[in-house]
């Protein structure tokens, strides 16, 4: 019911905003709003482990935002709203993305993000946290989905007596694959490779000067299929997408070192389907992603919707 309500609201907003007329001078401004609902078979939701998921979620968010850049614009200012809900947990917040094109199809920029996090488990007190990120970025965008992105970042978390400060760097390369010589897909198939390395310094007691270092290096690779020729009907454009990916954590013994745990989901398989619906200057993206650990029975299913409005 929640999923249907979310998608219904986004579709209504799409049809309403698309009819708005925007005054000249605002063409460099854009706005996006997204919401994600996650279900999982993991019964015990570990608050400290969730701190490490922030980097992963933000990297995925940024890589998606890069793909929606209008190459006709030299400067883009995109404030955004973002929300997420799962059992015993929700977060809400937003931020701004700024892009500047200093050469054709090459952008530099930055992102500032802030969140309010709430944790609630039956029979336990409700915990709240403030979370934020500042990152720089460089990206190149080519034809047929070819792209390159590299982005160093700094994050902070304040959760009751727990303090986390982290630094990291994320890079992603996406290239088109032409398999016509094998009598397979000629256009629309892309391969991607992404790497993230970060260090979180966690203090379990805010008055304790000693912080534990938690390190992570992960590698992801996979295939994305999206037809080059999209369905068009007047101002309406529809484009489906299929994703198949694999992710590997290389420092599973150090990722949760501060609370003496080892990462159990070392190898993860990802399958996703999505659709982009574009009407005039409005784009609605809907995705359903399933992630399954290859080392345990753990899985996650995420349904998300994002509305982007380009003035």
JSON list of C-alpha atoms in Angstrom, two decimals, residues 67 140-149 172-179 186-194 221-226 228:
[
{"chain": "A", "resi": 67, "resn": "UNK", "atom": "CA", "xyz": [23.21, 10.67, -15.57]},
{"chain": "A", "resi": 140, "resn": "UNK", "atom": "CA", "xyz": [33.00, 13.30, -17.88]},
{"chain": "A", "resi": 141, "resn": "UNK", "atom": "CA", "xyz": [29.90, 12.40, -19.88]},
{"chain": "A", "resi": 142, "resn": "UNK", "atom": "CA", "xyz": [30.16, 10.88, -23.36]},
{"chain": "A", "resi": 143, "resn": "UNK", "atom": "CA", "xyz": [27.83, 9.32, -25.90]},
{"chain": "A", "resi": 144, "resn": "UNK", "atom": "CA", "xyz": [25.60, 6.26, -25.43]},
{"chain": "A", "resi": 145, "resn": "UNK", "atom": "CA", "xyz": [25.89, 6.34, -21.65]},
{"chain": "A", "resi": 146, "resn": "UNK", "atom": "CA", "xyz": [29.69, 6.52, -21.42]},
{"chain": "A", "resi": 147, "resn": "UNK", "atom": "CA", "xyz": [30.72, 8.35, -18.25]},
{"chain": "A", "resi": 148, "resn": "UNK", "atom": "CA", "xyz": [33.43, 8.73, -15.65]},
{"chain": "A", "resi": 149, "resn": "UNK", "atom": "CA", "xyz": [33.06, 10.03, -12.08]},
{"chain": "A", "resi": 172, "resn": "UNK", "atom": "CA", "xyz": [32.88, 4.93, -11.30]},
{"chain": "A", "resi": 173, "resn": "UNK", "atom": "CA", "xyz": [33.46, 4.20, -14.99]},
{"chain": "A", "resi": 174, "resn": "UNK", "atom": "CA", "xyz": [30.64, 3.28, -17.36]},
{"chain": "A", "resi": 175, "resn": "UNK", "atom": "CA", "xyz": [31.24, 2.30, -20.99]},
{"chain": "A", "resi": 176, "resn": "UNK", "atom": "CA", "xyz": [28.98, 1.11, -23.85]},
{"chain": "A", "resi": 177, "resn": "UNK", "atom": "CA", "xyz": [29.38, -2.51, -24.97]},
{"chain": "A", "resi": 178, "resn": "UNK", "atom": "CA", "xyz": [28.78, -3.46, -28.59]},
{"chain": "A", "resi": 179, "resn": "UNK", "atom": "CA", "xyz": [28.21, -7.21, -28.88]},
{"chain": "A", "resi": 186, "resn": "UNK", "atom": "CA", "xyz": [24.29, -3.99, -30.53]},
{"chain": "A", "resi": 187, "resn": "UNK", "atom": "CA", "xyz": [23.19, -0.84, -28.65]},
{"chain": "A", "resi": 188, "resn": "UNK", "atom": "CA", "xyz": [21.98, 0.01, -25.18]},
{"chain": "A", "resi": 189, "resn": "UNK", "atom": "CA", "xyz": [24.19, -2.34, -23.15]},
{"chain": "A", "resi": 190, "resn": "UNK", "atom": "CA", "xyz": [26.71, -0.71, -20.81]},
{"chain": "A", "resi": 191, "resn": "UNK", "atom": "CA", "xyz": [29.25, -2.16, -18.42]},
{"chain": "A", "resi": 192, "resn": "UNK", "atom": "CA", "xyz": [30.28, -0.42, -15.22]},
{"chain": "A", "resi": 193, "resn": "UNK", "atom": "CA", "xyz": [33.08, -0.63, -12.68]},
{"chain": "A", "resi": 194, "resn": "UNK", "atom": "CA", "xyz": [32.99, 1.25, -9.36]},
{"chain": "A", "resi": 221, "resn": "UNK", "atom": "CA", "xyz": [30.90, -4.36, -11.46]},
{"chain": "A", "resi": 222, "resn": "UNK", "atom": "CA", "xyz": [27.95, -5.17, -13.64]},
{"chain": "A", "resi": 223, "resn": "UNK", "atom": "CA", "xyz": [25.80, -4.61, -16.72]},
{"chain": "A", "resi": 224, "resn": "UNK", "atom": "CA", "xyz": [23.08, -2.05, -17.45]},
{"chain": "A", "resi": 225, "resn": "UNK", "atom": "CA", "xyz": [20.69, -2.44, -20.37]},
{"chain": "A", "resi": 226, "resn": "UNK", "atom": "CA", "xyz": [18.57, 0.46, -21.53]},
{"chain": "A", "resi": 228, "resn": "UNK", "atom": "CA", "xyz": [18.85, 3.51, -27.18]}
]
